[in-house]
Amino acid sequence: QVQLVESGGGLVQAGGSLRLSCAASGRTFSSYYMGWFRQAPGKERDFVAAIRWIDGRTYYADSVKGRFTISRDNAKNTLYLQMNSLKPEDTAVYYCAARPTSTSQYTSWGQGTQVTVSS
């Protein structure tokens, strides 16, 4: 069973940076996509970024392109999201998720970590 544990959230001023981490366990992830999603109060959960584990190909939402970078450490089975030039509208709970490459739905989710950007 896949387990995902996020860390690294917090309070930061606009223009600042944070790095989120997601420790993954329970299986090997070579045939998985790993992603980051976020949910602001009163809004739906939105896609932020994803990475294909086996080759590192990345995908981003338009709202974060050029500011956020998703990466992974194969040896540590850890997913990262480097967030730069943060804006108040980036405030949300950020979730790590995983899905097999053979499916279209993310099947495993972390518990989330709060990111708050003050203006």
mmCIF file of C-alpha atoms in Angstrom:
data_model
loop_
_atom_site.group_PDB
_atom_site.id
_atom_site.type_symbol
_atom_site.label_atom_id
_atom_site.label_comp_id
_atom_site.label_asym_id
_atom_site.label_seq_id
_atom_site.Cartn_x
_atom_site.Cartn_y
_atom_site.Cartn_z
ATOM 1 C CA GLN A 1 0.000 0.000 0.000
ATOM 2 C CA VAL A 2 1.354 3.384 -0.999
ATOM 3 C CA GLN A 3 1.937 5.862 1.805
ATOM 4 C CA LEU A 4 2.671 9.529 1.228
ATOM 5 C CA VAL A 5 3.736 11.978 3.926
ATOM 6 C CA GLU A 6 4.131 15.676 3.135
ATOM 7 C CA SER A 7 6.233 18.191 5.016
ATOM 8 C CA GLY A 8 7.685 21.655 4.559
ATOM 9 C CA GLY A 9 4.626 23.867 4.613
ATOM 10 C CA GLY A 10 4.466 27.068 6.588
ATOM 11 C CA LEU A 11 3.969 30.826 6.570
ATOM 12 C CA VAL A 12 5.984 32.954 4.157
ATOM 13 C CA GLN A 13 5.796 36.489 2.847
ATOM 14 C CA ALA A 14 4.896 37.233 -0.745
ATOM 15 C CA GLY A 15 7.944 36.846 -2.951
ATOM 16 C CA GLY A 16 9.461 34.242 -0.678
ATOM 17 C CA SER A 17 10.191 30.570 -1.194
ATOM 18 C CA LEU A 18 9.300 27.221 0.335
ATOM 19 C CA ARG A 19 10.197 23.642 -0.489
ATOM 20 C CA LEU A 20 7.677 20.896 0.100
ATOM 21 C CA SER A 21 8.706 17.278 0.492
ATOM 22 C CA CYS A 22 6.710 14.085 0.131
ATOM 23 C CA ALA A 23 8.168 10.864 1.497
ATOM 24 C CA ALA A 24 6.768 7.912 -0.441
ATOM 25 C CA SER A 25 6.775 4.284 0.665
ATOM 26 C CA GLY A 26 5.034 0.984 0.095
ATOM 27 C CA ARG A 27 6.337 0.081 -3.344
ATOM 28 C CA THR A 28 8.685 1.126 -6.103
ATOM 29 C CA PHE A 29 7.493 4.063 -8.160
ATOM 30 C CA SER A 30 9.159 3.506 -11.497
ATOM 31 C CA SER A 31 5.758 2.971 -13.129
ATOM 32 C CA TYR A 32 4.066 5.910 -11.433
ATOM 33 C CA TYR A 33 3.299 9.547 -11.891
ATOM 34 C CA MET A 34 3.682 11.615 -8.743
ATOM 35 C CA GLY A 35 1.967 14.949 -8.394
ATOM 36 C CA TRP A 36 1.192 17.958 -6.279
ATOM 37 C CA PHE A 37 -2.288 19.368 -5.913
ATOM 38 C CA ARG A 38 -3.617 22.219 -3.802
ATOM 39 C CA GLN A 39 -6.924 23.252 -2.310
ATOM 40 C CA ALA A 40 -7.707 26.752 -1.123
ATOM 41 C CA PRO A 41 -10.578 27.406 1.310
ATOM 42 C CA GLY A 42 -13.925 27.134 -0.427
ATOM 43 C CA LYS A 43 -12.376 25.977 -3.697
ATOM 44 C CA GLU A 44 -11.868 22.704 -5.494
ATOM 45 C CA ARG A 45 -8.591 20.845 -5.393
ATOM 46 C CA ASP A 46 -6.443 21.871 -8.343
ATOM 47 C CA PHE A 47 -3.524 20.291 -10.137
ATOM 48 C CA VAL A 48 -0.190 22.019 -9.553
ATOM 49 C CA ALA A 49 2.558 19.831 -11.018
ATOM 50 C CA ALA A 50 3.447 16.227 -11.806
ATOM 51 C CA ILE A 51 6.462 14.147 -12.671
ATOM 52 C CA ARG A 52 6.827 10.809 -14.390
ATOM 53 C CA TRP A 53 9.042 8.944 -12.004
ATOM 54 C CA ILE A 54 10.936 6.788 -14.438
ATOM 55 C CA ASP A 55 12.342 9.567 -16.605
ATOM 56 C CA GLY A 56 11.615 12.781 -14.728
ATOM 57 C CA ARG A 57 9.336 14.332 -17.326
ATOM 58 C CA THR A 58 7.461 17.197 -15.709
ATOM 59 C CA TYR A 59 4.102 18.882 -16.123
ATOM 60 C CA TYR A 60 2.875 22.178 -14.636
ATOM 61 C CA ALA A 61 -0.276 24.191 -14.254
ATOM 62 C CA ASP A 62 -0.052 27.500 -16.097
ATOM 63 C CA SER A 63 -0.444 29.395 -12.831
ATOM 64 C CA VAL A 64 2.857 28.065 -11.450
ATOM 65 C CA LYS A 65 5.037 27.701 -14.556
ATOM 66 C CA GLY A 66 8.344 29.463 -14.102
ATOM 67 C CA ARG A 67 7.882 29.734 -10.333
ATOM 68 C CA PHE A 68 7.518 26.147 -9.099
ATOM 69 C CA THR A 69 9.754 23.172 -9.809
ATOM 70 C CA ILE A 70 8.833 19.549 -9.178
ATOM 71 C CA SER A 71 11.591 16.990 -8.726
ATOM 72 C CA ARG A 72 12.254 13.600 -7.181
ATOM 73 C CA ASP A 73 15.064 11.765 -5.460
ATOM 74 C CA ASN A 74 15.038 8.134 -6.529
ATOM 75 C CA ALA A 75 17.345 6.984 -3.753
ATOM 76 C CA LYS A 76 15.211 8.566 -1.048
ATOM 77 C CA ASN A 77 11.823 7.890 -2.686
ATOM 78 C CA THR A 78 11.011 11.513 -2.064
ATOM 79 C CA LEU A 79 9.114 14.034 -4.145
ATOM 80 C CA TYR A 80 9.774 17.758 -3.900
ATOM 81 C CA LEU A 81 8.077 20.980 -4.877
ATOM 82 C CA GLN A 82 10.296 24.048 -4.876
ATOM 83 C CA MET A 83 8.088 27.116 -4.770
ATOM 84 C CA ASN A 84 9.608 30.504 -5.563
ATOM 85 C CA SER A 85 8.121 33.975 -6.004
ATOM 86 C CA LEU A 86 5.162 32.960 -3.898
ATOM 87 C CA LYS A 87 1.945 34.952 -4.121
ATOM 88 C CA PRO A 88 -0.958 35.248 -1.679
ATOM 89 C CA GLU A 89 -3.082 33.297 -4.170
ATOM 90 C CA ASP A 90 -0.750 30.313 -3.683
ATOM 91 C CA THR A 91 -2.163 29.942 -0.168
ATOM 92 C CA ALA A 92 -3.687 26.474 0.123
ATOM 93 C CA VAL A 93 -3.313 23.009 1.539
ATOM 94 C CA TYR A 94 -0.861 21.171 -0.701
ATOM 95 C CA TYR A 95 -1.273 17.451 -1.288
ATOM 96 C CA CYS A 96 1.106 14.881 -2.668
ATOM 97 C CA ALA A 97 -0.469 12.175 -4.836
ATOM 98 C CA ALA A 98 0.498 9.119 -6.836
ATOM 99 C CA ARG A 99 -0.995 7.161 -9.696
ATOM 100 C CA PRO A 100 0.155 4.258 -11.816
ATOM 101 C CA THR A 101 1.045 5.283 -15.353
ATOM 102 C CA SER A 102 -1.636 2.854 -16.568
ATOM 103 C CA THR A 103 -4.436 4.837 -14.951
ATOM 104 C CA SER A 104 -5.788 8.375 -15.265
ATOM 105 C CA GLN A 105 -6.815 8.845 -11.649
ATOM 106 C CA TYR A 106 -4.566 9.542 -8.705
ATOM 107 C CA THR A 107 -5.134 6.680 -6.307
ATOM 108 C CA SER A 108 -2.989 7.575 -3.305
ATOM 109 C CA TRP A 109 -2.953 10.835 -1.377
ATOM 110 C CA GLY A 110 -1.032 12.364 1.479
ATOM 111 C CA GLN A 111 -2.608 14.178 4.388
ATOM 112 C CA GLY A 112 -1.667 17.632 3.115
ATOM 113 C CA THR A 113 0.495 20.479 4.333
ATOM 114 C CA GLN A 114 -0.607 24.089 4.767
ATOM 115 C CA VAL A 115 1.112 26.852 2.828
ATOM 116 C CA THR A 116 0.184 30.415 3.729
ATOM 117 C CA VAL A 117 1.550 33.392 1.811
ATOM 118 C CA SER A 118 1.069 36.782 3.421
ATOM 119 C CA SER A 119 0.904 40.004 1.436
#
